[in-house]
XYZ file of C-alpha atoms in Angstrom:
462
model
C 58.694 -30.087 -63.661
C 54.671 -29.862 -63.936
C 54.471 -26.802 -66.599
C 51.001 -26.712 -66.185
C 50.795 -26.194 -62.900
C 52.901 -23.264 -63.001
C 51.580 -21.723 -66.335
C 48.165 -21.400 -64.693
C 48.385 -19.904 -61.291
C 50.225 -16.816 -63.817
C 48.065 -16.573 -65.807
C 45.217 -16.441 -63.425
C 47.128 -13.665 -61.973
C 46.604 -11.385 -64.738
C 43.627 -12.109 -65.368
C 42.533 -11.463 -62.026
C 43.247 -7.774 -62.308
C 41.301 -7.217 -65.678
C 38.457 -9.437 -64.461
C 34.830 -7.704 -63.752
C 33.789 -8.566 -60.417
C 30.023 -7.482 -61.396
C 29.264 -10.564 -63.454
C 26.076 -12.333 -62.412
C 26.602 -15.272 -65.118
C 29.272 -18.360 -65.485
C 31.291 -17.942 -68.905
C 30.453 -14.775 -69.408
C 34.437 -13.969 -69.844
C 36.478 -16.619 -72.293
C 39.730 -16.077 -73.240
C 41.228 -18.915 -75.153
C 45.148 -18.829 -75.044
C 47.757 -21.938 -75.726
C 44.959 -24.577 -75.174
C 43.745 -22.695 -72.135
C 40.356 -21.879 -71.975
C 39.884 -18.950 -69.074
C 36.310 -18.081 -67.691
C 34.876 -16.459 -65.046
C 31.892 -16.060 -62.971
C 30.229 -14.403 -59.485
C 28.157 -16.394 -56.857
C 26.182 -15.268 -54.268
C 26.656 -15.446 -51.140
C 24.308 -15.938 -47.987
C 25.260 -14.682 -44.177
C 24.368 -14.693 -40.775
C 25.284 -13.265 -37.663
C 25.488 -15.831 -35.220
C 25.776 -15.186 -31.442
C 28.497 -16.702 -29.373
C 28.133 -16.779 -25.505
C 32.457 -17.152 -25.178
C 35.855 -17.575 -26.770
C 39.355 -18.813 -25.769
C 40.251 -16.441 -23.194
C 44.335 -16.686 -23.845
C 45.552 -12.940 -23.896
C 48.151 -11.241 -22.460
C 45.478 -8.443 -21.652
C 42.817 -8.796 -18.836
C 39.591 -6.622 -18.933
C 37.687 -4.971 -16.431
C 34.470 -2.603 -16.167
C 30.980 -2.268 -17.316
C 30.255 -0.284 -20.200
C 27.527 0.509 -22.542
C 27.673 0.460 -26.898
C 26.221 3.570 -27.690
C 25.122 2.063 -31.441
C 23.507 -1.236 -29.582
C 22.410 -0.189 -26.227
C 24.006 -3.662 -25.275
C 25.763 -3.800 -21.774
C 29.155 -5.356 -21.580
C 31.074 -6.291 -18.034
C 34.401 -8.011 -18.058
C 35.913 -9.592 -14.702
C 39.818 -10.408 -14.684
C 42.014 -13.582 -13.092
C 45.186 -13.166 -12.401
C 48.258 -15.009 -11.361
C 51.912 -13.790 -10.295
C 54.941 -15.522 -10.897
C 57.768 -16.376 -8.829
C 61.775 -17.136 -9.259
C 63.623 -19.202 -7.229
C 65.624 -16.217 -6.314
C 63.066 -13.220 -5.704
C 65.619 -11.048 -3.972
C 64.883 -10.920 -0.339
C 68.317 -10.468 1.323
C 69.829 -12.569 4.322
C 66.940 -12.540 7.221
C 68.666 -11.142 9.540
C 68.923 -7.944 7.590
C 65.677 -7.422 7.862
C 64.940 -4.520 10.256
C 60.980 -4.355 9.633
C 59.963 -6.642 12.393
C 57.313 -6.727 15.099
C 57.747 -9.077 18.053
C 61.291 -9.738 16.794
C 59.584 -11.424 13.934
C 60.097 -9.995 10.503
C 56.987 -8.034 8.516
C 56.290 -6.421 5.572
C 55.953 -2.691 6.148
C 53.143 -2.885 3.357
C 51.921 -4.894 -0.036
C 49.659 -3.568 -3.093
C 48.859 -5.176 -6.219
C 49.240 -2.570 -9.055
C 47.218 -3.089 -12.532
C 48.649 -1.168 -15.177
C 46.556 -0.070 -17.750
C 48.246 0.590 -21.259
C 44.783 1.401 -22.682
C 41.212 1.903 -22.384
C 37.687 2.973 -23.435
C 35.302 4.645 -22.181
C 35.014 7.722 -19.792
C 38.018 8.138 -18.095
C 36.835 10.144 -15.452
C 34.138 7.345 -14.416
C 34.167 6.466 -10.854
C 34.381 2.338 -9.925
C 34.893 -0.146 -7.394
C 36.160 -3.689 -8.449
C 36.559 -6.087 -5.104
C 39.733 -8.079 -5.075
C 39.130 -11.911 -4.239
C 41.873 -14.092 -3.172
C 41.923 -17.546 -4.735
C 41.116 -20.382 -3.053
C 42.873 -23.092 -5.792
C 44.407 -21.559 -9.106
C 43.029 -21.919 -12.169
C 45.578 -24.320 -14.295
C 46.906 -24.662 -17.326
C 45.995 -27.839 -17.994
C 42.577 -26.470 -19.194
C 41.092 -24.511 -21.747
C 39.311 -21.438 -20.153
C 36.700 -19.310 -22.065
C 35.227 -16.124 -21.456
C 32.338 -17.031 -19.500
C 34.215 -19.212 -17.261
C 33.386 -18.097 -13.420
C 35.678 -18.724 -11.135
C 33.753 -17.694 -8.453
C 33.651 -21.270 -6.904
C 37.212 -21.465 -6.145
C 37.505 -17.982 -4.290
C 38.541 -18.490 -0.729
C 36.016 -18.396 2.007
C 37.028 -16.330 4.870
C 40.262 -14.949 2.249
C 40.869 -11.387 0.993
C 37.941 -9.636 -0.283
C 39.338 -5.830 -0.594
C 37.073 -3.186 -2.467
C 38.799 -0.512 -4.434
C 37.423 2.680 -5.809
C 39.107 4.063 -8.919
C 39.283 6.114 -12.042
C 41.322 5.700 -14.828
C 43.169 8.998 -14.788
C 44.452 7.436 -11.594
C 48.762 7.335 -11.211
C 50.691 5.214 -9.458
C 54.557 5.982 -9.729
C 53.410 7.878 -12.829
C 52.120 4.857 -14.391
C 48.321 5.001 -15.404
C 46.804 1.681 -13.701
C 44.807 0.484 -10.513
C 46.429 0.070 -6.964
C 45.001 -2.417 -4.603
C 46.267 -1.881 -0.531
C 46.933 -5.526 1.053
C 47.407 -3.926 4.628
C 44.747 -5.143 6.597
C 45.169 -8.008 8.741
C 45.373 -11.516 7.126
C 44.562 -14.928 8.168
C 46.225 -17.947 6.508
C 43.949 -21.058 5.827
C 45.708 -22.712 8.412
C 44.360 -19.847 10.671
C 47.706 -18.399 11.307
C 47.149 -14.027 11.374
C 49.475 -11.667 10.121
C 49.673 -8.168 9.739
C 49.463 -7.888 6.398
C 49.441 -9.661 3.253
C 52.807 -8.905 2.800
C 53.832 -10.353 6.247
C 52.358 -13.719 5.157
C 53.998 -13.689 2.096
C 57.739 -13.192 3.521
C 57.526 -15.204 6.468
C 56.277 -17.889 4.341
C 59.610 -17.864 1.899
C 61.815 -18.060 4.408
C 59.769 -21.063 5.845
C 59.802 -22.802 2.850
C 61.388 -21.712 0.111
C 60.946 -24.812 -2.144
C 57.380 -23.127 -2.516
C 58.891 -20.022 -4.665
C 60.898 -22.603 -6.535
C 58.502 -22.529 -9.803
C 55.422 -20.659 -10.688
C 53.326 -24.152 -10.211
C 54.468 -24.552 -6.436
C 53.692 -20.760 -5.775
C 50.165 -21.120 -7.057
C 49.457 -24.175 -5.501
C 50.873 -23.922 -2.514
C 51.354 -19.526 -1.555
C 48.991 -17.341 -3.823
C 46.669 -19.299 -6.191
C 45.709 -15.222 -7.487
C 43.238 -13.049 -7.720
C 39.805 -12.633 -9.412
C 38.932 -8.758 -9.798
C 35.304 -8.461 -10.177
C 33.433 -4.937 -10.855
C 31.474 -4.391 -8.085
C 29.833 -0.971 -9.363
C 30.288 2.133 -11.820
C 29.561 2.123 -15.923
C 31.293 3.716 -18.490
C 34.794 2.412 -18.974
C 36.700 -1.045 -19.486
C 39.874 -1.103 -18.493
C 43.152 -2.956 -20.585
C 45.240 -4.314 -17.822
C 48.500 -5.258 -19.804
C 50.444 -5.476 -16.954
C 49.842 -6.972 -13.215
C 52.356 -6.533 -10.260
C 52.075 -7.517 -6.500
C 55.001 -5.770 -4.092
C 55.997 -6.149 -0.429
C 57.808 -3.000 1.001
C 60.090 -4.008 3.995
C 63.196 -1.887 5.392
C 66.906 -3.761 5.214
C 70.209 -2.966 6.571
C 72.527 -2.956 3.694
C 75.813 -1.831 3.682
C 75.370 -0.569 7.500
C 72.153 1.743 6.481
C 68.707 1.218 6.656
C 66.930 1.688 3.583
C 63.396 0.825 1.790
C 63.267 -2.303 0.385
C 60.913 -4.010 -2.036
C 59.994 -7.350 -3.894
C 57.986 -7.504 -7.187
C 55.885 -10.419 -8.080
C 54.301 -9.906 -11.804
C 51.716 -11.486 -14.013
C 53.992 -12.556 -16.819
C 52.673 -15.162 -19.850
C 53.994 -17.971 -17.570
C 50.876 -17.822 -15.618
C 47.454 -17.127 -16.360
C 45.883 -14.058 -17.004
C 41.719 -14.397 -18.278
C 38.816 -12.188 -18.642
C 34.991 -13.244 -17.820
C 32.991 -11.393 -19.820
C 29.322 -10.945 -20.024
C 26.381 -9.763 -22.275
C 22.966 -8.827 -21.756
C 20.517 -9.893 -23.784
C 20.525 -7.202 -26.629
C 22.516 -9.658 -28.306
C 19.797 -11.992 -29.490
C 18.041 -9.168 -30.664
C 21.389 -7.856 -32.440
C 21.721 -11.556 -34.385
C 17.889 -11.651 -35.400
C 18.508 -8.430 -37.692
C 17.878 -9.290 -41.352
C 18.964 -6.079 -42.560
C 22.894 -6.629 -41.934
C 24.997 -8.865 -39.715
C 27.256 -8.341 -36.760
C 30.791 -8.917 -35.532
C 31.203 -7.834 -31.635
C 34.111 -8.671 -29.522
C 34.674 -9.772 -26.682
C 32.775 -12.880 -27.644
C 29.072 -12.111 -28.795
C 28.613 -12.213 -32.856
C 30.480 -13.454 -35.107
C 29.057 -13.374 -38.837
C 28.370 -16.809 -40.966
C 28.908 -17.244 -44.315
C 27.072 -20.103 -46.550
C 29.607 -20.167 -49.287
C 28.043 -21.486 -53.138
C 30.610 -24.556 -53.308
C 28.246 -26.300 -55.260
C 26.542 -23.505 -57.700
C 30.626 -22.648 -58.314
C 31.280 -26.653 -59.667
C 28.443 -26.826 -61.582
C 29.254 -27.163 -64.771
C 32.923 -26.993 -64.348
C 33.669 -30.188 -62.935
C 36.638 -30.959 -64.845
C 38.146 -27.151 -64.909
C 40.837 -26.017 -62.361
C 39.632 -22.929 -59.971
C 42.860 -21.093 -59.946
C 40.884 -17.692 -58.296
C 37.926 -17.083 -55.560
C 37.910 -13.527 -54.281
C 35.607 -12.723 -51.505
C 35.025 -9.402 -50.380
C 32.651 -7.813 -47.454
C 31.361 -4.277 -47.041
C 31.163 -3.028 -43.482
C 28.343 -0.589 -42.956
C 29.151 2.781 -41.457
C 27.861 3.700 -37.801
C 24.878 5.995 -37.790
C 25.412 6.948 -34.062
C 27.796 9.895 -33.401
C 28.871 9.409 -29.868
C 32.894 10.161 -28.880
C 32.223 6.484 -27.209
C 31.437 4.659 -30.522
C 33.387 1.305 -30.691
C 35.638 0.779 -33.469
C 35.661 -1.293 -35.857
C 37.138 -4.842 -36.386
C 40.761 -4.382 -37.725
C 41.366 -8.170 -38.895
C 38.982 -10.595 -39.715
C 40.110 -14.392 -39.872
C 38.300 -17.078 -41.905
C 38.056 -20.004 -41.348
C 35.205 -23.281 -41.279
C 32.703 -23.085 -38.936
C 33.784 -26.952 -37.089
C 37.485 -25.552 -36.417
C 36.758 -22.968 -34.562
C 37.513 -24.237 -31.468
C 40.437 -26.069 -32.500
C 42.244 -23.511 -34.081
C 42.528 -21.237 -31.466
C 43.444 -23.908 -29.005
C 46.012 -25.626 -30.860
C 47.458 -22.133 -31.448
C 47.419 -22.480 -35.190
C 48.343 -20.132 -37.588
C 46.941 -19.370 -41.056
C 47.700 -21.568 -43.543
C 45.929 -19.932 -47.147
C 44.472 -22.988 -47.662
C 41.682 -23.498 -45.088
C 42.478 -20.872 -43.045
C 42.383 -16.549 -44.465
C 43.111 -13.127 -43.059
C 41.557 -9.863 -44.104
C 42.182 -6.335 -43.092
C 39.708 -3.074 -43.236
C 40.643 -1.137 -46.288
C 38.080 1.444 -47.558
C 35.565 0.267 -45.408
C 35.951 -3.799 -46.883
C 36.998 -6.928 -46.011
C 38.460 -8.687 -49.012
C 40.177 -12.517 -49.218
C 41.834 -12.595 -52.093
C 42.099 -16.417 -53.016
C 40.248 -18.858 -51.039
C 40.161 -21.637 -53.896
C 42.132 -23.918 -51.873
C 39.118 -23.679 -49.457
C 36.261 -23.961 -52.122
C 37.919 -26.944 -53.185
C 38.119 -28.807 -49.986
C 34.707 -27.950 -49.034
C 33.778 -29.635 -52.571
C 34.865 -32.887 -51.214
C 33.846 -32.771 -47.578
C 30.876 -35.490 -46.071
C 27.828 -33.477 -47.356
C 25.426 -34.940 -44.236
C 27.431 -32.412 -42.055
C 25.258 -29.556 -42.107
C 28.277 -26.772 -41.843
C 29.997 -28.833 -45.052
C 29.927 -25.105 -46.801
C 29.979 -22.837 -43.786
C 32.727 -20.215 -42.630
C 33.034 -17.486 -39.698
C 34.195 -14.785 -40.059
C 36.123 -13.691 -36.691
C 37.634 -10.878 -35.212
C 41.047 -11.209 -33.879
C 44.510 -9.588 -32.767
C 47.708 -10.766 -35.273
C 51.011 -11.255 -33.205
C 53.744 -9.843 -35.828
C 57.801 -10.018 -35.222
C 60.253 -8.633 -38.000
C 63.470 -11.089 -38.887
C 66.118 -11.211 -41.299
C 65.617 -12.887 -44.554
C 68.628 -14.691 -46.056
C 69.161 -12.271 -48.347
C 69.690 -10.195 -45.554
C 66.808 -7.709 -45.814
C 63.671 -8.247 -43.186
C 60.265 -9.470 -43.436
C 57.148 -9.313 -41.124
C 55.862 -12.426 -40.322
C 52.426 -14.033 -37.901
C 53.617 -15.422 -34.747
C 50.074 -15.607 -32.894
C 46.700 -15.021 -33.517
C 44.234 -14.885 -30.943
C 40.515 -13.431 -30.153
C 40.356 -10.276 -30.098
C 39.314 -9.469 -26.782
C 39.120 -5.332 -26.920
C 35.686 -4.241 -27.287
C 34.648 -3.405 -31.184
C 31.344 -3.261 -33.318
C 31.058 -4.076 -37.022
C 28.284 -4.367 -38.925
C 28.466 -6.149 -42.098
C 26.449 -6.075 -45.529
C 24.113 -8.987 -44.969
C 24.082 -12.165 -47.836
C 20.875 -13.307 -49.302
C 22.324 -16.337 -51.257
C 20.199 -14.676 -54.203
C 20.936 -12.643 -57.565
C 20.997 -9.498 -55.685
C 23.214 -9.872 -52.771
C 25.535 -7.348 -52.124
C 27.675 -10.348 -50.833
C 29.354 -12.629 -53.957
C 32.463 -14.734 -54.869
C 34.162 -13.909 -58.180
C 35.785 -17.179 -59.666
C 38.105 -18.068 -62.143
C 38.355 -21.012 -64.383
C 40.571 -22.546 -66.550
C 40.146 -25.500 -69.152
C 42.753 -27.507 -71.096
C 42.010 -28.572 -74.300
């Protein structure tokens, strides 16, 4: 066993508690104990906000409206895709039970997609239209789709293109969401008409059924989905956590007719993605110098230029067994009942893997990779040596060699048993957050005065 390795990470620990965060010098604190020389020291810090035009749009919530940030003046619009999924056995009875028919020929008496919305912001009472656009090919999950991804090219010519005013105070079976009719008449792209949506739908699973054998050959080959774009209103966005398309029909079952139905929904085995896009107050936003930005979804994310270099000097041959980092946020100064909230978790992570962390699902690691919460109005890492320390040895030509973000983003938590048989809380996903928030940050100079440093501790064997 490796005493020293152990004996220092504890005593760092207490030392962390009783050590001044206000230091501007190295060595200012020395405490010589057992051949252990501890010292301390604070760096500054220099940030950024830097605009992004998208992010990894993998959420189980879609977004849709047009709002307005009260603080910025910015305009934000998000768009939603959306697939349905299928079972082999979607519980249509025998045909021939089937009494809603027309010609002899079975029909669907009527079909609606239903968006549920679990949440919101905004004005509830704001009046929109969103126009439903049938799919022409899906979008597949054999790519990587960001937020300003358009699908617009693979909408169907001469398909589905059904406008729907709505509020959000509207009900549906006294759930709060959106309700889009599929009655009109439909024609197929093999230019076969049917009554309805619905009609097309039905006739085609008992035509071929191998079609509603797996989510793939329902996308491909049925319903590819639908892209909901806002075609007018401001003043509310929408969180569509759920998505449902039904066909209503009438069966004979048991010897009495009765109302029928069959329930397609947007589950996490198909896609669900948001388009969302910024005006140009953004630019503006990331050229302030008196404070950076975080806005979601997609738009700033702040940039830190951490001191790996200033933090070795001198103590090349000491162990770094503490750097704290911690991040003011700077209150709103607009008082409007609209006012976005603030980020509630803030990852960090190196500037090169953002892309790659999000789309290789990763999870922290407290090493390279760092979570922080809001509390009283701060961000704070509490040890990111492990990351100061890698960046020490990284190819110095690479221009981001000392560079972090600092991102916004929803934590996926599930509680298990421990052995001992209490429970814990642990990370299962982390993803953008995609909700609409506004943080301003205390901006970095990289000078003596920044209101953004890292507090380090040393130690030295002797």
């Amino acid at each position: 066993m490796n005493f020293r390795k152990l004996f220092v990470p504890a005593l760092a620990v207490i030392l962390l508690a009783s050590c001044d965060d206000t230091t501007d010098e190295i060595g200012q604190s020395l405490i010589k104990k057992n051949n252990v020389t501890i010292s301390t020291g604070t760096f500054a810090v220099a940030s950024r906000s830097m605009k992004v035009d998208s992010v990894l749009s993998r959420n189980s919530t879609a977004y849709l409206g047009h709002v307005k940030d009260p603080e910025t003046g910015s305009y934000i619009t998000g768009n939603a895709m959306l697939q349905f999924h299928t079972l082999p056995n979607i519980g249509f009875p025998v045909k021939d039970s089937i009494v809603s028919r027309i010609a002899n020929d079975i029909v669907a008496d009527s079909c609606d997609i239903f968006l549920a919305c679990d949440d919101f912001y905004g004005d509830s009472l704001s009046v929109f239209t969103l126009t439903a656009h049938e799919m022409g090919k899906p979008m597949l999950e054999t790519r990587k789709y960001y937020s300003n991804y358009d699908p617009s090219h693979l909408l169907r010519t001469g398909g589905i293109h059904q406008d729907q005013s709505y509020t959000l105070t509207s009900n549906y079976d006294k759930t709060k969401g959106i309700r889009i009719s599929l009655n009109e008449p439909y024609t197929d792209k093999d230019g076969r008409t049917y009554n309805n949506y619905g009609t097309y739908l039905m006739r085609t699973y008992f035509k071929h059924r191998e079609y509603f054998s797996s989510s793939y050959n329902f996308l491909t080959n049925v319903c590819p989905g639908f892209y909901f774009k806002n075609k007018s209103g401001l003043g509310a966005m929408a969180y569509i956590a759920a998505s449902q398309m039904n066909i209503y029909y009438r069966a004979r079952i048991n010897g009495k007719d009765s109302v029928r139905w069959v329930s397609f929904a947007g589950t996490e085995e198909v896609l669900q993605t948001s388009k969302i896009s910024h005006d140009t107050t953004l630019s503006t936003l990331a050229a302030d110098a008196s404070c950076t930005y975080l806005k979601t979804p997609a738009g700033l994310f702040t940039e830190l230029t951490l001191p790996v270099a200033d933090i070795f000097t001198g103590h090349e041959h000491d162990t770094i067994n503490n750097v704290k980092l911690s991040i003011a946020r700077i209150n709103n100064t607009t008082h409007s009942p609209y006012t976005l909230e603030a980020a509630t978790h803030l990852l960090l992570l190196p500037t090169d893997s953002l892309h790659a962390f999000f789309e290789q699902d990763r999870l922290i690691d407290n090493k390279v990779s760092f979570l922080a919460t809001l509390n009283a109005n701060t961000y704070t890492f509490d040890n990111i040596s492990g990351l100061i320390t890698a960046m020490s040895k990284a190819d110095k030509s690479n221009a981001n060699w000392n560079k972090v973000l600092l991102v916004p983003v929803t934590v996926v938590t599930t509680t298990r048993r421990t052995s001992s048989g209490g429970t814990e809380t642990v990370i299962t996903n982390i993803v953008h957050n995609m909700a609409l928030t506004s943080t301003r940050l205390v901006r970095g100079t990289g000078s003596t005065d920044s209101p953004i440093k890292v507090s380090v501790i040393y130690s030295t064997f002797q």
